[in-house]
Amino acid sequence: MKIKVCHLYPDLLNLYGDRGNVLAFVQRCRWRGWRVEVTEINLGDPVNFADMDFLFIGGGSDREQNLIAADMSKRVENLNQAIENKLVVLAICGGYQLLGKYYRTPEGKEIPGLGLLDIYTVAGAARLIGNVAVEAELAGKKTMLVGFENHGGKTFINQTMPLGKVVSGNGNNGIDGTEGARHNNVFCSYLHGPLLPKNPALTDYLITLALERKGYDGELTELDDYFEERANEAMVKRLLG
Ligand code: GLN
């Protein structure tokens, strides 16, 4: 069995090392002996998301988001069907914003999103920047996620489930204590870091969901995450004081 990964707009949505999320997902599959194929999809490239097992969309500046909005809108039906069919998706920051209804820039321009999530984003007075700790629940287990945020947009998620509760930092908007969003197997976050290398438990959860969707419900073999776990704990301790 081969796990098929799609990296959407890697040349444009490439802020803050977000490519590291693809590398972490792929490597943690390969370390367990799974074959993985990565397909990079850029502006105008054809793709059928139904053929994929994991989709990654990274962060980007307002300029890049504007550049890809029209191209992304042509993919909405295909992506929506795949999401309803439990495609595992990770969307970070700008990529997250574009899955919602719109992102209103500081200049007041509304960049249309796909409307696949009942969320919207509006530019705030100041950028939200800094380290973040988030309490999330993955497969029923409370897990602390760490990373850093750098976004001007404030996202409001209405009735959409958050990825987690902000323990330190701003998260979606610095107001309601939520960070990220979840819908079906779509996971969204403002956390760069990159997120997955800093949080192996989340990476493994996404891998597990992707494998379950392909009919494999076995346990993932344990990997030696000693250093990642110590670094995670140290960051949480420093942020919580
Ligand atoms: N341009 C968006 C914002 O500033 C997203 C930034 C990002 O992806 N880091 O909110």
CSV table of C-alpha atoms and ligand atoms in Angstrom, one decimal:
chain,number,residue,atom,x,y,z
A,1,MET,CA,0.0,0.0,0.0
A,2,LYS,CA,1.3,3.5,-0.9
A,3,ILE,CA,0.3,6.7,0.9
A,4,LYS,CA,-0.3,9.5,-1.5
A,5,VAL,CA,0.5,13.1,-0.3
A,6,CYS,CA,-0.5,16.3,-2.1
A,7,HIS,CA,1.3,19.5,-1.4
A,8,LEU,CA,-0.7,22.4,-2.7
A,9,TYR,CA,1.0,25.5,-4.0
A,10,PRO,CA,4.4,24.7,-2.5
A,11,ASP,CA,6.1,27.5,-4.4
A,12,LEU,CA,3.6,30.2,-3.2
A,13,LEU,CA,2.3,29.1,0.2
A,14,ASN,CA,5.8,28.5,1.6
A,15,LEU,CA,6.1,30.8,4.6
A,16,TYR,CA,8.0,30.0,7.8
A,17,GLY,CA,9.2,26.6,6.7
A,18,ASP,CA,5.7,25.1,6.5
A,19,ARG,CA,7.2,22.6,3.9
A,20,GLY,CA,8.5,20.9,7.0
A,21,ASN,CA,5.0,19.6,7.7
A,22,VAL,CA,5.1,17.5,4.5
A,23,LEU,CA,8.6,16.3,5.4
A,24,ALA,CA,7.6,15.2,8.9
A,25,PHE,CA,4.4,13.4,7.7
A,26,VAL,CA,6.3,11.6,4.9
A,27,GLN,CA,9.3,10.7,7.1
A,28,ARG,CA,7.2,9.3,10.0
A,29,CYS,CA,5.4,7.1,7.4
A,30,ARG,CA,8.7,6.0,5.8
A,31,TRP,CA,10.3,5.2,9.2
A,32,ARG,CA,7.5,2.8,9.7
A,33,GLY,CA,8.1,1.1,6.3
A,34,TRP,CA,5.2,2.7,4.4
A,35,ARG,CA,5.8,3.8,0.8
A,36,VAL,CA,4.9,7.5,0.3
A,37,GLU,CA,4.4,9.4,-3.0
A,38,VAL,CA,4.4,13.3,-2.9
A,39,THR,CA,2.6,15.2,-5.6
A,40,GLU,CA,3.3,19.0,-5.7
A,41,ILE,CA,0.4,20.9,-7.3
A,42,ASN,CA,1.1,24.5,-8.4
A,43,LEU,CA,-1.1,27.1,-10.2
A,44,GLY,CA,-3.0,25.4,-13.1
A,45,ASP,CA,-1.8,21.9,-12.3
A,46,PRO,CA,-4.6,19.3,-12.6
A,47,VAL,CA,-5.3,17.1,-9.5
A,48,ASN,CA,-8.1,14.8,-8.4
A,49,PHE,CA,-8.1,15.1,-4.6
A,50,ALA,CA,-10.1,11.8,-4.5
A,51,ASP,CA,-6.8,10.1,-5.4
A,52,MET,CA,-5.0,11.5,-2.4
A,53,ASP,CA,-4.6,10.4,1.2
A,54,PHE,CA,-3.2,13.6,2.8
A,55,LEU,CA,-3.3,17.2,1.6
A,56,PHE,CA,-1.1,20.0,2.9
A,57,ILE,CA,-1.7,23.7,2.3
A,58,GLY,CA,0.8,26.1,3.9
A,59,GLY,CA,0.9,29.7,4.9
A,60,GLY,CA,1.5,32.7,2.6
A,61,SER,CA,1.5,36.4,2.6
A,62,ASP,CA,-1.6,38.4,1.5
A,63,ARG,CA,0.0,38.8,-1.9
A,64,GLU,CA,0.4,35.0,-2.5
A,65,GLN,CA,-3.1,34.3,-1.1
A,66,ASN,CA,-4.5,36.7,-3.6
A,67,LEU,CA,-2.5,35.1,-6.4
A,68,ILE,CA,-3.9,31.6,-5.7
A,69,ALA,CA,-7.5,32.4,-4.8
A,70,ALA,CA,-8.9,32.2,-8.4
A,71,ASP,CA,-6.9,28.9,-9.0
A,72,MET,CA,-8.2,27.5,-5.7
A,73,SER,CA,-11.8,28.4,-6.5
A,74,LYS,CA,-11.7,26.1,-9.6
A,75,ARG,CA,-10.9,23.2,-7.3
A,76,VAL,CA,-13.7,23.7,-4.7
A,77,GLU,CA,-16.1,20.9,-5.8
A,78,ASN,CA,-13.4,18.3,-6.1
A,79,LEU,CA,-11.9,19.2,-2.8
A,80,ASN,CA,-15.3,19.4,-1.0
A,81,GLN,CA,-16.2,15.9,-2.2
A,82,ALA,CA,-12.8,14.6,-1.0
A,83,ILE,CA,-13.3,16.3,2.4
A,84,GLU,CA,-16.7,14.8,2.7
A,85,ASN,CA,-15.1,11.5,2.0
A,86,LYS,CA,-12.8,12.1,4.9
A,87,LEU,CA,-9.6,13.2,3.1
A,88,VAL,CA,-7.1,14.2,5.7
A,89,VAL,CA,-6.1,17.8,5.3
A,90,LEU,CA,-3.7,20.1,7.2
A,91,ALA,CA,-4.0,23.8,6.4
A,92,ILE,CA,-1.7,26.3,8.1
A,93,CYS,CA,-2.4,30.1,8.4
A,94,GLY,CA,-3.0,31.5,5.0
A,95,GLY,CA,-3.9,28.1,3.6
A,96,TYR,CA,-6.4,27.8,6.6
A,97,GLN,CA,-7.9,31.2,5.9
A,98,LEU,CA,-8.5,30.3,2.3
A,99,LEU,CA,-10.7,27.3,3.3
A,100,GLY,CA,-13.1,29.7,4.9
A,101,LYS,CA,-15.5,32.2,3.4
A,102,TYR,CA,-13.1,35.1,2.9
A,103,TYR,CA,-10.0,36.9,4.2
A,104,ARG,CA,-10.3,40.7,4.5
A,105,THR,CA,-6.9,42.2,4.1
A,106,PRO,CA,-5.7,45.3,6.0
A,107,GLU,CA,-6.5,47.3,2.9
A,108,GLY,CA,-10.1,46.1,3.1
A,109,LYS,CA,-9.8,43.8,0.1
A,110,GLU,CA,-11.8,40.6,0.5
A,111,ILE,CA,-9.9,37.6,-0.8
A,112,PRO,CA,-12.6,35.0,-1.5
A,113,GLY,CA,-12.1,31.6,0.2
A,114,LEU,CA,-13.5,28.3,-0.8
A,115,GLY,CA,-16.3,28.5,1.8
A,116,LEU,CA,-15.6,24.9,2.9
A,117,LEU,CA,-15.4,25.9,6.5
A,118,ASP,CA,-17.9,28.1,8.3
A,119,ILE,CA,-15.2,30.6,9.2
A,120,TYR,CA,-14.1,34.1,8.1
A,121,THR,CA,-11.0,36.2,8.6
A,122,VAL,CA,-10.5,39.9,9.0
A,123,ALA,CA,-7.2,41.7,9.3
A,124,GLY,CA,-6.7,43.0,12.9
A,125,ALA,CA,-5.0,46.3,13.9
A,126,ALA,CA,-1.8,44.5,14.8
A,127,ARG,CA,-0.2,41.3,13.7
A,128,LEU,CA,-0.4,38.4,16.2
A,129,ILE,CA,3.1,37.1,16.6
A,130,GLY,CA,4.7,34.9,19.2
A,131,ASN,CA,5.0,31.4,20.6
A,132,VAL,CA,1.8,29.5,21.3
A,133,ALA,CA,0.7,26.6,23.4
A,134,VAL,CA,-2.6,24.9,22.6
A,135,GLU,CA,-4.5,22.2,24.5
A,136,ALA,CA,-6.0,19.9,21.9
A,137,GLU,CA,-7.8,16.5,22.1
A,138,LEU,CA,-6.5,13.9,19.7
A,139,ALA,CA,-8.3,10.5,19.7
A,140,GLY,CA,-9.7,11.3,23.1
A,141,LYS,CA,-6.3,12.2,24.6
A,142,LYS,CA,-5.4,15.7,25.8
A,143,THR,CA,-2.3,16.8,23.9
A,144,MET,CA,-0.3,20.1,24.2
A,145,LEU,CA,0.7,21.5,20.9
A,146,VAL,CA,3.3,24.2,20.5
A,147,GLY,CA,4.4,26.4,17.7
A,148,PHE,CA,4.6,30.1,16.7
A,149,GLU,CA,2.2,32.4,15.1
A,150,ASN,CA,2.7,35.3,12.7
A,151,HIS,CA,-0.6,36.5,11.2
A,152,GLY,CA,-2.5,39.7,10.6
A,153,GLY,CA,-5.8,38.0,10.0
A,154,LYS,CA,-8.1,37.2,12.9
A,155,THR,CA,-10.2,34.2,12.2
A,156,PHE,CA,-13.7,33.6,13.7
A,157,ILE,CA,-14.9,30.0,13.6
A,158,ASN,CA,-18.6,30.4,14.4
A,159,GLN,CA,-19.9,26.8,15.3
A,160,THR,CA,-16.9,25.1,13.7
A,161,MET,CA,-14.9,22.9,16.2
A,162,PRO,CA,-11.5,24.5,17.1
A,163,LEU,CA,-8.3,22.5,16.9
A,164,GLY,CA,-7.8,23.4,20.5
A,165,LYS,CA,-7.9,25.9,23.4
A,166,VAL,CA,-5.2,28.5,23.6
A,167,VAL,CA,-3.2,28.1,26.8
A,168,SER,CA,-0.6,30.7,25.9
A,169,GLY,CA,-0.5,33.1,22.9
A,170,ASN,CA,-3.3,34.4,20.6
A,171,GLY,CA,-4.5,31.6,18.3
A,172,ASN,CA,-7.4,32.4,15.9
A,173,ASN,CA,-8.0,35.9,17.0
A,174,GLY,CA,-6.6,36.7,20.5
A,175,ILE,CA,-10.2,37.1,21.7
A,176,ASP,CA,-12.1,33.9,22.1
A,177,GLY,CA,-9.4,31.5,23.2
A,178,THR,CA,-9.7,29.2,20.2
A,179,GLU,CA,-6.9,28.1,18.0
A,180,GLY,CA,-7.4,26.5,14.6
A,181,ALA,CA,-10.4,24.6,13.3
A,182,ARG,CA,-11.5,21.0,12.7
A,183,HIS,CA,-14.1,19.7,10.3
A,184,ASN,CA,-14.3,16.0,9.3
A,185,ASN,CA,-10.6,15.1,8.8
A,186,VAL,CA,-9.6,18.7,8.0
A,187,PHE,CA,-7.2,20.2,10.6
A,188,CYS,CA,-6.4,23.9,10.5
A,189,SER,CA,-4.0,25.9,12.6
A,190,TYR,CA,-2.1,29.2,12.8
A,191,LEU,CA,0.9,27.3,14.3
A,192,HIS,CA,4.1,27.5,12.3
A,193,GLY,CA,7.2,25.8,13.6
A,194,PRO,CA,6.7,23.8,11.5
A,195,LEU,CA,3.8,22.4,13.4
A,196,LEU,CA,4.2,18.7,12.7
A,197,PRO,CA,7.9,18.3,13.5
A,198,LYS,CA,7.3,20.1,16.8
A,199,ASN,CA,4.3,17.9,17.6
A,200,PRO,CA,4.8,14.2,16.7
A,201,ALA,CA,1.6,13.2,18.4
A,202,LEU,CA,-0.4,15.3,15.9
A,203,THR,CA,1.6,13.9,13.0
A,204,ASP,CA,0.9,10.4,14.0
A,205,TYR,CA,-2.8,11.2,14.5
A,206,LEU,CA,-3.0,12.5,10.9
A,207,ILE,CA,-1.1,9.4,9.6
A,208,THR,CA,-3.5,7.1,11.6
A,209,LEU,CA,-6.5,8.8,10.1
A,210,ALA,CA,-5.1,8.6,6.6
A,211,LEU,CA,-4.4,4.9,7.0
A,212,GLU,CA,-7.8,4.2,8.6
A,213,ARG,CA,-9.4,5.8,5.6
A,214,LYS,CA,-7.5,3.4,3.4
A,215,GLY,CA,-8.7,0.4,5.4
A,216,TYR,CA,-5.7,-0.1,7.6
A,217,ASP,CA,-6.6,0.0,11.3
A,218,GLY,CA,-3.4,-1.4,12.8
A,219,GLU,CA,-1.4,0.4,15.4
A,220,LEU,CA,1.5,2.6,14.4
A,221,THR,CA,4.9,1.3,15.6
A,222,GLU,CA,6.5,3.6,18.3
A,223,LEU,CA,9.2,5.9,17.2
A,224,ASP,CA,11.9,7.5,19.5
A,225,ASP,CA,10.5,10.9,20.1
A,226,TYR,CA,12.5,11.6,23.2
A,227,PHE,CA,14.0,14.9,22.0
A,228,GLU,CA,10.8,16.2,20.5
A,229,GLU,CA,8.8,15.4,23.6
A,230,ARG,CA,11.4,17.1,25.9
A,231,ALA,CA,11.5,20.2,23.6
A,232,ASN,CA,7.7,20.3,23.6
A,233,GLU,CA,7.6,20.0,27.4
A,234,ALA,CA,10.2,22.7,27.8
A,235,MET,CA,8.3,25.1,25.6
A,236,VAL,CA,5.1,24.5,27.4
A,237,LYS,CA,6.8,25.0,30.8
A,238,ARG,CA,8.4,28.3,29.6
A,239,LEU,CA,5.1,29.6,28.1
A,240,LEU,CA,3.0,28.6,31.2
A,241,GLY,CA,5.6,30.0,33.6
B,1,GLN,N1,-1.5,36.7,5.1
B,1,GLN,C1,-2.2,36.1,6.2
B,1,GLN,C2,-2.1,36.9,7.5
B,1,GLN,O1,-1.2,37.7,7.6
B,1,GLN,C3,-1.6,34.7,6.5
B,1,GLN,C4,-0.1,34.8,7.0
B,1,GLN,C5,0.6,33.5,7.1
B,1,GLN,O2,0.2,32.5,6.4
B,1,GLN,N2,1.5,33.4,8.0
B,1,GLN,O3,-3.0,36.7,8.3
